[in-house]
PDB file of C-alpha atoms in Angstrom:
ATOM      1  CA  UNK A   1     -44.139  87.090 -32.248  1.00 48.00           C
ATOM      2  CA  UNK A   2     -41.382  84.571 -30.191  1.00 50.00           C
ATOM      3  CA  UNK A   3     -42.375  81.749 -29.237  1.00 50.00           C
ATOM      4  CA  UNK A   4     -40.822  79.700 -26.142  1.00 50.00           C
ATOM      5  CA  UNK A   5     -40.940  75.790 -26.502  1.00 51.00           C
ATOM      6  CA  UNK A   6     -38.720  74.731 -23.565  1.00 47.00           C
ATOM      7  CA  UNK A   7     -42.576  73.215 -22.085  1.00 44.00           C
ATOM      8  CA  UNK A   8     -43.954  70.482 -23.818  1.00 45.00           C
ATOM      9  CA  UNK A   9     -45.967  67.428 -22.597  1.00 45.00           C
ATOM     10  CA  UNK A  10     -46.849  64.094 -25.619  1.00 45.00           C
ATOM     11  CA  UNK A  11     -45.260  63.530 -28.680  1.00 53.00           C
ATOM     12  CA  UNK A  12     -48.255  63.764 -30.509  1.00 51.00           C
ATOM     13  CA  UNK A  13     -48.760  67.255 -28.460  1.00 55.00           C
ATOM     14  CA  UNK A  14     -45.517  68.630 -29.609  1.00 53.00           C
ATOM     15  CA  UNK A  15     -46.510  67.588 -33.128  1.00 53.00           C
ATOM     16  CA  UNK A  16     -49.465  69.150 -33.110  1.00 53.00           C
ATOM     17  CA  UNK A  17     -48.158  72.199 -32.282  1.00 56.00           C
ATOM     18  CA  UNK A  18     -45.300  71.851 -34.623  1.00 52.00           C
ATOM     19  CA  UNK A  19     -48.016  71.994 -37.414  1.00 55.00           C
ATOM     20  CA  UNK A  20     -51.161  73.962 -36.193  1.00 57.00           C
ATOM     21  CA  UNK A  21     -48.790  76.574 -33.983  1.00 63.00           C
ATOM     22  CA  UNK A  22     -48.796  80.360 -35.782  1.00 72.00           C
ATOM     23  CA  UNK A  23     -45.579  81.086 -37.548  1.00 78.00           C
ATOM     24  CA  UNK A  24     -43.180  83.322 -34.968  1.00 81.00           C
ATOM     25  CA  UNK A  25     -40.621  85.512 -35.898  1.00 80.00           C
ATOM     26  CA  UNK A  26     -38.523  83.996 -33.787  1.00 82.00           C
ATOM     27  CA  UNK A  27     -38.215  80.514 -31.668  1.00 85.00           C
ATOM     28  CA  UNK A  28     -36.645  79.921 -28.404  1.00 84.00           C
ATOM     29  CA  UNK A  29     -36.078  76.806 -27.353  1.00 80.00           C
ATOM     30  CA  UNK A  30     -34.703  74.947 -24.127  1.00 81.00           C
ATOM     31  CA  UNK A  31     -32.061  72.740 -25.868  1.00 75.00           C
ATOM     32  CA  UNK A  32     -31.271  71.118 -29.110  1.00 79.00           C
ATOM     33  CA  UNK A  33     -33.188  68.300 -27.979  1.00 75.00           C
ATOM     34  CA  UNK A  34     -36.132  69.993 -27.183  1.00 79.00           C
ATOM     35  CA  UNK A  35     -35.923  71.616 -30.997  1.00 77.00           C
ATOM     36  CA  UNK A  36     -35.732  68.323 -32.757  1.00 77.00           C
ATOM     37  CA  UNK A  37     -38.299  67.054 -30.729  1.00 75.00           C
ATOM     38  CA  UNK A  38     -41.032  69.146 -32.564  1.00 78.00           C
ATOM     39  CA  UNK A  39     -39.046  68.757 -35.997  1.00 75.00           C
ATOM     40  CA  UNK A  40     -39.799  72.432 -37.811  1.00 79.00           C
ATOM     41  CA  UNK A  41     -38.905  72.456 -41.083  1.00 76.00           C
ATOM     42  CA  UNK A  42     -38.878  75.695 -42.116  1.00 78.00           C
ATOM     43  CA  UNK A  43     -36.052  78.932 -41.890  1.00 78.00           C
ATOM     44  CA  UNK A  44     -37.996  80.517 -38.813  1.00 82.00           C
ATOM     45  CA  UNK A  45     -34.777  81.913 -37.264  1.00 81.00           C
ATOM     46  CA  UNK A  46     -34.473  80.276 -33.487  1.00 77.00           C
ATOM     47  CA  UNK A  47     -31.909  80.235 -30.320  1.00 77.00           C
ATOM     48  CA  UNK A  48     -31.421  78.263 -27.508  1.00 78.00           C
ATOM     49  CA  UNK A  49     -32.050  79.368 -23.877  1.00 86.00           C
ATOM     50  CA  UNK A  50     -30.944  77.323 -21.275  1.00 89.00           C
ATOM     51  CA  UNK A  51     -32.657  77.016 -17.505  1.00 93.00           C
ATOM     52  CA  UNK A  52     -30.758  79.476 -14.997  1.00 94.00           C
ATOM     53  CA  UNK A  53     -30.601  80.317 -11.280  1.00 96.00           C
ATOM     54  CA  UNK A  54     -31.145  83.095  -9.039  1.00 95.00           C
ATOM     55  CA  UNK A  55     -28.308  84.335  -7.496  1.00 95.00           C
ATOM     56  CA  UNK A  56     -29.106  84.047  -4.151  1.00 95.00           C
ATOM     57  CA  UNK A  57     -28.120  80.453  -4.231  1.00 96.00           C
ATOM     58  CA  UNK A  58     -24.634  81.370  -4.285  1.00 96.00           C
ATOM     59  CA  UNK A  59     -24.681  83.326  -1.404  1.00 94.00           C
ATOM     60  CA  UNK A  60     -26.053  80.097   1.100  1.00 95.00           C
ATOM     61  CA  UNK A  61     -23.394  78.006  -0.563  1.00 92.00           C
ATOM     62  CA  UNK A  62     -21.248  77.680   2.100  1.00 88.00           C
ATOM     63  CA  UNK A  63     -23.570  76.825   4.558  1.00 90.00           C
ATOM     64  CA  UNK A  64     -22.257  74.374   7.675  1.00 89.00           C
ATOM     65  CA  UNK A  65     -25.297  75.048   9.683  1.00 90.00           C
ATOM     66  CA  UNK A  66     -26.609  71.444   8.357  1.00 95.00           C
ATOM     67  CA  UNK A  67     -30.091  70.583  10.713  1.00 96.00           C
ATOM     68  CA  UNK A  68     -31.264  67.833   8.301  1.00 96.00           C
ATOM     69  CA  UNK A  69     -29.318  65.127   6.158  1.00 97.00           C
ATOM     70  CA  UNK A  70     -32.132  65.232   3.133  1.00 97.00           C
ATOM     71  CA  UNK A  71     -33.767  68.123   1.015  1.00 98.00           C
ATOM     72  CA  UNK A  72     -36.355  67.933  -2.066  1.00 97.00           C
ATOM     73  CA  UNK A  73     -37.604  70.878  -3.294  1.00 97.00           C
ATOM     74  CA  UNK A  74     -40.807  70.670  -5.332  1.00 94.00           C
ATOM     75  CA  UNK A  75     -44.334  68.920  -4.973  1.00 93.00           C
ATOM     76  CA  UNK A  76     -44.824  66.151  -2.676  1.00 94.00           C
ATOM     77  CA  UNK A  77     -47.457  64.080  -4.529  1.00 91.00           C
ATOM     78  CA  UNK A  78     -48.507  60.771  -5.849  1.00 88.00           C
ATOM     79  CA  UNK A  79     -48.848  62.137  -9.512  1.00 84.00           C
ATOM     80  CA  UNK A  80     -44.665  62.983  -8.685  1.00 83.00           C
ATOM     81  CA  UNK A  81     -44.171  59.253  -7.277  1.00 85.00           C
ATOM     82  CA  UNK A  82     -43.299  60.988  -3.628  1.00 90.00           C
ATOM     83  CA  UNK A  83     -44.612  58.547  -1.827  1.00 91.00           C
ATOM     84  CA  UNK A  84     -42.198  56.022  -2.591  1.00 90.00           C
ATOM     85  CA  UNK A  85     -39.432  58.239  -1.412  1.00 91.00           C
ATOM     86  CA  UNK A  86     -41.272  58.623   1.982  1.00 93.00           C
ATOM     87  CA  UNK A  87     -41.966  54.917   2.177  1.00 92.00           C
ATOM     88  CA  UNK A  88     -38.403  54.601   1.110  1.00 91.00           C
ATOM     89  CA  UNK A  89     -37.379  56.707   4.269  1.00 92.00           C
ATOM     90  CA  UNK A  90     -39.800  55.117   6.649  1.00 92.00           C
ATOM     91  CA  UNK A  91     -38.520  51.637   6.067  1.00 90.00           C
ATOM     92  CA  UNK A  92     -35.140  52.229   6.479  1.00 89.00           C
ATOM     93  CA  UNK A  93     -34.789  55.178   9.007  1.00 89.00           C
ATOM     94  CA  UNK A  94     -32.388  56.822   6.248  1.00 93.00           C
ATOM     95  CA  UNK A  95     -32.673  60.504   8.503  1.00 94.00           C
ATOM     96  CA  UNK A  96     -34.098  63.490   8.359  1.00 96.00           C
ATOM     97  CA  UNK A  97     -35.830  65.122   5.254  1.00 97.00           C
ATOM     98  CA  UNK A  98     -36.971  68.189   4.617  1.00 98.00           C
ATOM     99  CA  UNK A  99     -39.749  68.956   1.859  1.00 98.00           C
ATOM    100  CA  UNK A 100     -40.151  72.068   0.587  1.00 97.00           C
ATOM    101  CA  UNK A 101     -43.295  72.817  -1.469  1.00 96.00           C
ATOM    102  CA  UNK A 102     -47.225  72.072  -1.814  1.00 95.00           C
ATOM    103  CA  UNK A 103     -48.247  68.434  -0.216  1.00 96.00           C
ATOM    104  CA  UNK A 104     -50.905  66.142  -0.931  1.00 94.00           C
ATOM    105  CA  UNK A 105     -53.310  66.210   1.958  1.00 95.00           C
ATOM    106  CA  UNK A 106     -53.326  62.231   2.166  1.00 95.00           C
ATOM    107  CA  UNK A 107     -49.220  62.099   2.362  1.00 95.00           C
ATOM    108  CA  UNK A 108     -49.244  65.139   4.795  1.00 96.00           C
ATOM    109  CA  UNK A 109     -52.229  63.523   7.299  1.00 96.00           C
ATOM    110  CA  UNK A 110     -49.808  59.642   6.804  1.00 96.00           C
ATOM    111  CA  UNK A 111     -46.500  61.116   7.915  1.00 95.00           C
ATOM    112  CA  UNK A 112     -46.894  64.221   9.848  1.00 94.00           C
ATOM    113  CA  UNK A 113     -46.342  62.735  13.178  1.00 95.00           C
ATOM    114  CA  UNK A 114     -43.047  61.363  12.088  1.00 95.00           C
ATOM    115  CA  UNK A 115     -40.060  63.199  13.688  1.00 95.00           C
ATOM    116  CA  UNK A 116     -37.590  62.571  10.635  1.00 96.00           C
ATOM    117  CA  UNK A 117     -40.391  64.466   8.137  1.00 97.00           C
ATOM    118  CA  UNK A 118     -40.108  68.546   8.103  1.00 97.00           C
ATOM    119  CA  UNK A 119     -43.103  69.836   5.806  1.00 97.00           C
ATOM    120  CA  UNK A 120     -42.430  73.203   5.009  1.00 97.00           C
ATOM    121  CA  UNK A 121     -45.118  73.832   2.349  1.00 95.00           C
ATOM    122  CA  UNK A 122     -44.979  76.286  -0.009  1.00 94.00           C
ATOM    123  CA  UNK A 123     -42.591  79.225   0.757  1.00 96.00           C
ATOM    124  CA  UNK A 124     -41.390  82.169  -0.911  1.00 95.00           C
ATOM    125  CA  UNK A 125     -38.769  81.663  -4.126  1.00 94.00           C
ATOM    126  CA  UNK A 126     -36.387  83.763  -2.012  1.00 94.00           C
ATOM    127  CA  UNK A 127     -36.186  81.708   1.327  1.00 96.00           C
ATOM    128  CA  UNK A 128     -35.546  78.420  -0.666  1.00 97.00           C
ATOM    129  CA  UNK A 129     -31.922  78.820  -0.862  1.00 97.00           C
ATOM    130  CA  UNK A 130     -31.408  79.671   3.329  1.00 96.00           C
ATOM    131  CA  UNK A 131     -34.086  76.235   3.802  1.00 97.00           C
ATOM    132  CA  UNK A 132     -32.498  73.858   1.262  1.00 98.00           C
ATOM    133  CA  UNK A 133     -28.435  74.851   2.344  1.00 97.00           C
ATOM    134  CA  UNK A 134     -29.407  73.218   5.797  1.00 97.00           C
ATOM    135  CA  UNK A 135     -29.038  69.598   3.969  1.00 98.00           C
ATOM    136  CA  UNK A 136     -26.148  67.371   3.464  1.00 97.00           C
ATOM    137  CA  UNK A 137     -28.282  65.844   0.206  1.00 98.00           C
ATOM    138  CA  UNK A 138     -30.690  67.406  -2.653  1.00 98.00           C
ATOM    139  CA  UNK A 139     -32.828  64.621  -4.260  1.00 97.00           C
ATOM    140  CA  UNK A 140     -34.106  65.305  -7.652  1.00 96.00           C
ATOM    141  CA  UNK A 141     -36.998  63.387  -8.617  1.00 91.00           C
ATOM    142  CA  UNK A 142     -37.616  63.235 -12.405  1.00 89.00           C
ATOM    143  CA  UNK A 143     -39.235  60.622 -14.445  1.00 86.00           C
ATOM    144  CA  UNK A 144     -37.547  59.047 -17.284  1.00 88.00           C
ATOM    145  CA  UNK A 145     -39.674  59.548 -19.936  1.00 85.00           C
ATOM    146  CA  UNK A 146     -40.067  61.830 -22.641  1.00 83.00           C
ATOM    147  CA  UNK A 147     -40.358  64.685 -22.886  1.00 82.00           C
ATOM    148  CA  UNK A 148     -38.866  65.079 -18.493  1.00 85.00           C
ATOM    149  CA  UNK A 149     -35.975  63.050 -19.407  1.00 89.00           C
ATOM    150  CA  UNK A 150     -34.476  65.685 -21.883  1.00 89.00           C
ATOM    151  CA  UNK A 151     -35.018  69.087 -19.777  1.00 90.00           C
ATOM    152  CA  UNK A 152     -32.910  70.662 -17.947  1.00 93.00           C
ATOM    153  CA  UNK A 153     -33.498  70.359 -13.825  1.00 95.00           C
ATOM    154  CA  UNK A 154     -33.290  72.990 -12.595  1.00 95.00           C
ATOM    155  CA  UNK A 155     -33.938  72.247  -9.455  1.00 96.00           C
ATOM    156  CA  UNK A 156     -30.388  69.874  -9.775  1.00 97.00           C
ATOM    157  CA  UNK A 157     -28.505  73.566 -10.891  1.00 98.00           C
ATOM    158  CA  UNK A 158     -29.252  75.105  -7.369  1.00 98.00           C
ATOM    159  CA  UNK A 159     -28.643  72.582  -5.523  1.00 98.00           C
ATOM    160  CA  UNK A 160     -25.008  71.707  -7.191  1.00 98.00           C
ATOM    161  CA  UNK A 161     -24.744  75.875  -6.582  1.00 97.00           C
ATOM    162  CA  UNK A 162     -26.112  75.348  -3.000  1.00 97.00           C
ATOM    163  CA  UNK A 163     -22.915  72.661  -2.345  1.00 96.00           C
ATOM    164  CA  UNK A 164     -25.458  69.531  -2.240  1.00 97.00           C
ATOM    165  CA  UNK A 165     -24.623  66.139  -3.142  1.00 97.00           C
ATOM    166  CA  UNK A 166     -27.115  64.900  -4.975  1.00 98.00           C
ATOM    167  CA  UNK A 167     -28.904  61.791  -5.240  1.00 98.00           C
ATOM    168  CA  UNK A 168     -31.047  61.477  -8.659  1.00 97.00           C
ATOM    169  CA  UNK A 169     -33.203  58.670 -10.910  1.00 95.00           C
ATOM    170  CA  UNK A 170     -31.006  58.053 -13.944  1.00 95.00           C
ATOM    171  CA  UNK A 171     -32.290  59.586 -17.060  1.00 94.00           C
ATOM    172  CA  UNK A 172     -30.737  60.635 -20.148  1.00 93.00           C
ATOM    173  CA  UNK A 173     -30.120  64.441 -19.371  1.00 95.00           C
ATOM    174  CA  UNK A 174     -28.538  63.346 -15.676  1.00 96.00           C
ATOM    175  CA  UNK A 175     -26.143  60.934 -17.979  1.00 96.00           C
ATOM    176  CA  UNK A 176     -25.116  64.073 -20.328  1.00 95.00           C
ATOM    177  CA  UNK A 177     -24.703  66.288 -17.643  1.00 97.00           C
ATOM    178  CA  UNK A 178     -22.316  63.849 -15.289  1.00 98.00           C
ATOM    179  CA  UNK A 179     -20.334  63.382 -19.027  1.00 97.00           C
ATOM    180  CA  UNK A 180     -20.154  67.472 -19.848  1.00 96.00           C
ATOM    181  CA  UNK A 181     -19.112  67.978 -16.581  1.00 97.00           C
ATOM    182  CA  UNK A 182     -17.398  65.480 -15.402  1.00 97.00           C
ATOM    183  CA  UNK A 183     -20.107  65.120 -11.744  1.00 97.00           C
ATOM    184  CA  UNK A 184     -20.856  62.510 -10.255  1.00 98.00           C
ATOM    185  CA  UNK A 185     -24.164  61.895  -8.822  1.00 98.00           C
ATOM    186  CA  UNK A 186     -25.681  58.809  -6.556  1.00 98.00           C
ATOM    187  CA  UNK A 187     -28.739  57.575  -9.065  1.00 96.00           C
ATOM    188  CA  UNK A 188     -31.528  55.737  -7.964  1.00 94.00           C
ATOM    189  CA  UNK A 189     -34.339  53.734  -9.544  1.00 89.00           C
ATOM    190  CA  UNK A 190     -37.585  55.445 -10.575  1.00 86.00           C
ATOM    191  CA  UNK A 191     -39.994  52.235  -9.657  1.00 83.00           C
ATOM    192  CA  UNK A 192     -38.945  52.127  -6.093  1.00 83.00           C
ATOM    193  CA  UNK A 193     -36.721  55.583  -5.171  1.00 85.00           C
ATOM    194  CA  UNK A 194     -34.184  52.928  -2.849  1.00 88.00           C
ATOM    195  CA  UNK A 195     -31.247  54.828  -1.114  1.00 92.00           C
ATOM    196  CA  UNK A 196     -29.091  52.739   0.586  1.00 91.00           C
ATOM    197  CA  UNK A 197     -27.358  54.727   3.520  1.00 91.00           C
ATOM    198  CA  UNK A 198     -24.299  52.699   3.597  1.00 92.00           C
ATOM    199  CA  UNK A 199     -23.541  53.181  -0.275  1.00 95.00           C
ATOM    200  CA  UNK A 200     -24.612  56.694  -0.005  1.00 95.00           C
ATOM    201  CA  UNK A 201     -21.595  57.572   2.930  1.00 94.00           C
ATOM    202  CA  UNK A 202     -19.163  55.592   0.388  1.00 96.00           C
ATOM    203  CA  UNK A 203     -20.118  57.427  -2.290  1.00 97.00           C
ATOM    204  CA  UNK A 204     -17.330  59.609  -4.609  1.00 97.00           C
ATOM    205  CA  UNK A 205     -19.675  62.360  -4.981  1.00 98.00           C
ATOM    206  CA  UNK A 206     -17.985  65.186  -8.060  1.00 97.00           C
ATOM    207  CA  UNK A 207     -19.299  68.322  -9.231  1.00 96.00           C
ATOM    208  CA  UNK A 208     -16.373  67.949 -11.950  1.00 96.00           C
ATOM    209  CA  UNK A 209     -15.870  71.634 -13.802  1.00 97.00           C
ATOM    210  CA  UNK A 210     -19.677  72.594 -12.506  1.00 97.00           C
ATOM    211  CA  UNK A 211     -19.500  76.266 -12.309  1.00 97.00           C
ATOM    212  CA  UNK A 212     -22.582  77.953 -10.971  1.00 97.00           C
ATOM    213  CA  UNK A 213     -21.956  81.346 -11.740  1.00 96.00           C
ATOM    214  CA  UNK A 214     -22.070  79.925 -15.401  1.00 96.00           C
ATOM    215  CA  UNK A 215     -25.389  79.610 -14.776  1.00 96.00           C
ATOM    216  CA  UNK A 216     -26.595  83.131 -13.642  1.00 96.00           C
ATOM    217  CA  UNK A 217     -29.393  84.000 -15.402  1.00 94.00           C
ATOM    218  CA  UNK A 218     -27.530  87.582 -17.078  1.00 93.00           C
ATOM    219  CA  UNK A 219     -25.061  84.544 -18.169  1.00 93.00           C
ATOM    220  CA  UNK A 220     -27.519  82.442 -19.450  1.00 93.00           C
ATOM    221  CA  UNK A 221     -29.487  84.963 -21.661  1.00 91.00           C
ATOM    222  CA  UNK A 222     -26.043  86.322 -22.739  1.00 90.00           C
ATOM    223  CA  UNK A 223     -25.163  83.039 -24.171  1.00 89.00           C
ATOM    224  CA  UNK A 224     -28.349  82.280 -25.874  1.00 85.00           C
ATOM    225  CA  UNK A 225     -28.292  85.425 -27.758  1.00 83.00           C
ATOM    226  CA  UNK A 226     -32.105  86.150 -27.204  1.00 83.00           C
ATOM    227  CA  UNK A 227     -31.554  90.075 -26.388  1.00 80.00           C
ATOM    228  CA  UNK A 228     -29.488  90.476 -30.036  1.00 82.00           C
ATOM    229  CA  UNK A 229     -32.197  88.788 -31.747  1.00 75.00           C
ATOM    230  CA  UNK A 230     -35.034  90.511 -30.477  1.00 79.00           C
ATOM    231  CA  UNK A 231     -33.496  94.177 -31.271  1.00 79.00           C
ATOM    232  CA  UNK A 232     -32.815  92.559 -34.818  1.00 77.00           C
ATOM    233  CA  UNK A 233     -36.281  92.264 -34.847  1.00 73.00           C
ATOM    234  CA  UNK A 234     -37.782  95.272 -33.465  1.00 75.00           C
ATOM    235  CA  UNK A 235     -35.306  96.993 -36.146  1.00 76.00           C
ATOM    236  CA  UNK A 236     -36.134  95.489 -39.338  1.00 74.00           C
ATOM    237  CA  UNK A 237     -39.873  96.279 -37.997  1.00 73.00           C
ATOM    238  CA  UNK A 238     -39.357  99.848 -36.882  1.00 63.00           C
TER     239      UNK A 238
END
């Protein structure tokens, strides 16, 4: 049996399923973080298998063809605190945004009729990359709270491979990733989502050592030594 545990929700979830879970053979887990989180103490061999991206980011990452200063990628809800953003945006006439993924019918029927808004809805996996290269900025939106705070965005990864600047709430993992890599992202508060245009042009904006192709997905399972595990497995049980 393996057992993935990058997705977890409470604390009292996670221990819950740290007790009451079947023991695996193996246990793959997002990050060291994420593993001490659910604090197994047993000799259950385990791994670590980071988030990836598709390679088709690459390719768009030279894009000039920029149509709109803003991108998110992801839902555009309440539950995600969206609507601050777009309030955010409304007040100060910050640009143009593009969303790309499901919206709540309330936000959609409040701002369609505003020019600097591009809904796209939910598209294919594939066409994000061409969509989201058309921005000057990516915004990642994540809460900072456990267990969000310590997984990996992924949606941050393709848009650092895309060539985005990108604008961010401050949470822990944002912190360790600016220090590992030496990037530099504009951070925002959660409560209110504020962007200040003027700040935002003055900005020092780094990627640092970021590599992308580091984070290939053949690199990525490579590294986490999954595959080598698994046919340890399957050969002791053969």
């Amino acid at each position: 049996m393996l057992l993935f545990l990058q997705d977890y929700c409470l604390d009292l979830k996670t221990f819950l399923k740290s007790k009451f879970n079947p023991k695996p053979d193996l246990r793959v887990f997002l990050n060291e973080n994420v593993k001490n989180g659910f604090n197994f103490n047993d000799e259950i061999e385990f791994c670590y298998r980071d988030m990836g991206i598709d390679e088709s980011f690459l390719l768009y990452s030279k894009n000039l063809n920029k149509e709109y200063d803003f991108v998110y990628v992801g839902a555009v809800s309440k539950n995600r605190g969206i609507d601050k953003l777009l309030e955010n945006f409304t007040r100060k006439n910050l640009g143009k945004i593009c969303l790309i993924g499901n919206v709540d019918d309330e936000l959609y029927k409040k701002y369609k009729h505003n020019k600097d808004f591009i809904f796209t809805g939910k598209v294919k996996y594939n066409e994000v990359p061409k969509i989201a290269s058309k921005a000057v900025y990516g915004i990642n939106y994540v809460p900072d709270k456990y267990p969000y705070n310590l997984q990996t965005s992924t949606k941050l990864l393709e848009y650092l491979a895309l060539g985005l600047k990108v604008i961010t709430t401050d949470y822990w993992w944002i912190r360790n990733f600016e220090n590992k890599y030496n990037c530099s992202f504009y951070k925002v508060r959660e409560k209110d989502f504020a962007i200040s245009r003027d700040k935002l042009e003055r900005y020092n904006f780094s990627t640092g050592s970021f590599d992308p192709k580091d984070f290939l997905w053949d690199r990525i399972i490579n590294k986490s030594g999954v595959e080598e595990k698994l046919f340890k497995l399957f050969r002791k049980s053969a």
